Amino acid sequence: MEKLSVGQKRLIAEFLSNIGVGWFAAGVISSFPFWQKSLLGSVVSFLWGTTFSVGFLRIALFFTKGVKT
């Protein structure tokens, strides 16, 4: 496999960051109790949203590691 260029790394990092933001919006913001029917549903949604959001942002940071601006 070829080594990725700086531009490719930035593009991948931006894409993964957007996925992380999407998971944050879908899992964390939408998990407020008045939108969920049960407290358990709110907690599960919050945990999944936080987990995937942090996970995708960490992967994005991995791709930008060592890239100079």
PDB file of C-alpha atoms in Angstrom:
ATOM      1  CA  MET A   1       0.000   0.000   0.000  1.00  0.00           C
ATOM      2  CA  GLU A   2       1.244   3.459  -0.850  1.00  0.00           C
ATOM      3  CA  LYS A   3       2.014   6.038   1.763  1.00  0.00           C
ATOM      4  CA  LEU A   4      -0.635   8.727   2.033  1.00  0.00           C
ATOM      5  CA  SER A   5       0.221  12.291   1.103  1.00  0.00           C
ATOM      6  CA  VAL A   6      -0.366  15.190   3.486  1.00  0.00           C
ATOM      7  CA  GLY A   7      -3.474  16.255   1.575  1.00  0.00           C
ATOM      8  CA  GLN A   8      -4.910  12.757   1.686  1.00  0.00           C
ATOM      9  CA  LYS A   9      -4.272  12.495   5.417  1.00  0.00           C
ATOM     10  CA  ARG A  10      -6.018  15.816   6.006  1.00  0.00           C
ATOM     11  CA  LEU A  11      -8.988  14.769   3.892  1.00  0.00           C
ATOM     12  CA  ILE A  12      -9.350  11.474   5.760  1.00  0.00           C
ATOM     13  CA  ALA A  13      -9.006  13.256   9.098  1.00  0.00           C
ATOM     14  CA  GLU A  14     -11.661  15.812   8.143  1.00  0.00           C
ATOM     15  CA  PHE A  15     -14.019  13.061   6.991  1.00  0.00           C
ATOM     16  CA  LEU A  16     -13.557  11.086  10.211  1.00  0.00           C
ATOM     17  CA  SER A  17     -13.996  14.255  12.282  1.00  0.00           C
ATOM     18  CA  ASN A  18     -17.315  14.901  10.559  1.00  0.00           C
ATOM     19  CA  ILE A  19     -18.422  11.355  11.356  1.00  0.00           C
ATOM     20  CA  GLY A  20     -17.441  11.982  14.989  1.00  0.00           C
ATOM     21  CA  VAL A  21     -19.504  15.166  15.062  1.00  0.00           C
ATOM     22  CA  GLY A  22     -22.422  13.292  13.519  1.00  0.00           C
ATOM     23  CA  TRP A  23     -22.248  10.627  16.216  1.00  0.00           C
ATOM     24  CA  PHE A  24     -22.097  13.355  18.857  1.00  0.00           C
ATOM     25  CA  ALA A  25     -25.203  15.017  17.445  1.00  0.00           C
ATOM     26  CA  ALA A  26     -27.093  11.755  16.989  1.00  0.00           C
ATOM     27  CA  GLY A  27     -26.099  10.043  20.213  1.00  0.00           C
ATOM     28  CA  VAL A  28     -25.422  12.735  22.762  1.00  0.00           C
ATOM     29  CA  ILE A  29     -27.579  15.721  21.848  1.00  0.00           C
ATOM     30  CA  SER A  30     -30.577  13.582  20.901  1.00  0.00           C
ATOM     31  CA  SER A  31     -30.418  11.568  24.120  1.00  0.00           C
ATOM     32  CA  PHE A  32     -31.968  14.189  26.345  1.00  0.00           C
ATOM     33  CA  PRO A  33     -34.673  12.545  28.471  1.00  0.00           C
ATOM     34  CA  PHE A  34     -37.584  14.442  26.945  1.00  0.00           C
ATOM     35  CA  TRP A  35     -36.806  12.926  23.519  1.00  0.00           C
ATOM     36  CA  GLN A  36     -36.438   9.347  24.734  1.00  0.00           C
ATOM     37  CA  LYS A  37     -39.219   7.203  26.104  1.00  0.00           C
ATOM     38  CA  SER A  38     -37.103   5.720  28.880  1.00  0.00           C
ATOM     39  CA  LEU A  39     -34.129   6.685  30.997  1.00  0.00           C
ATOM     40  CA  LEU A  40     -32.301   3.532  29.902  1.00  0.00           C
ATOM     41  CA  GLY A  41     -32.728   4.528  26.249  1.00  0.00           C
ATOM     42  CA  SER A  42     -31.270   7.954  27.021  1.00  0.00           C
ATOM     43  CA  VAL A  43     -28.269   6.487  28.825  1.00  0.00           C
ATOM     44  CA  VAL A  44     -27.562   3.923  26.099  1.00  0.00           C
ATOM     45  CA  SER A  45     -27.859   6.548  23.365  1.00  0.00           C
ATOM     46  CA  PHE A  46     -25.561   8.896  25.282  1.00  0.00           C
ATOM     47  CA  LEU A  47     -22.951   6.171  25.821  1.00  0.00           C
ATOM     48  CA  TRP A  48     -22.974   4.988  22.199  1.00  0.00           C
ATOM     49  CA  GLY A  49     -22.809   8.557  20.901  1.00  0.00           C
ATOM     50  CA  THR A  50     -19.926   9.457  23.186  1.00  0.00           C
ATOM     51  CA  THR A  51     -18.029   6.248  22.432  1.00  0.00           C
ATOM     52  CA  PHE A  52     -18.275   6.548  18.667  1.00  0.00           C
ATOM     53  CA  SER A  53     -17.679  10.296  18.685  1.00  0.00           C
ATOM     54  CA  VAL A  54     -14.474   9.985  20.702  1.00  0.00           C
ATOM     55  CA  GLY A  55     -13.415   6.929  18.708  1.00  0.00           C
ATOM     56  CA  PHE A  56     -13.715   8.613  15.318  1.00  0.00           C
ATOM     57  CA  LEU A  57     -12.031  11.782  16.562  1.00  0.00           C
ATOM     58  CA  ARG A  58      -9.107   9.722  17.906  1.00  0.00           C
ATOM     59  CA  ILE A  59      -8.756   7.964  14.560  1.00  0.00           C
ATOM     60  CA  ALA A  60      -8.794  11.351  12.821  1.00  0.00           C
ATOM     61  CA  LEU A  61      -6.036  12.546  15.149  1.00  0.00           C
ATOM     62  CA  PHE A  62      -4.053   9.418  14.322  1.00  0.00           C
ATOM     63  CA  PHE A  63      -4.111  10.343  10.629  1.00  0.00           C
ATOM     64  CA  THR A  64      -2.912  13.888  11.293  1.00  0.00           C
ATOM     65  CA  LYS A  65      -0.141  12.807  13.643  1.00  0.00           C
ATOM     66  CA  GLY A  66       3.128  14.122  12.265  1.00  0.00           C
ATOM     67  CA  VAL A  67       1.494  16.322   9.601  1.00  0.00           C
ATOM     68  CA  LYS A  68       2.934  19.812   9.689  1.00  0.00           C
ATOM     69  CA  THR A  69       0.727  22.761   8.835  1.00  0.00           C
TER      70      THR A  69
END
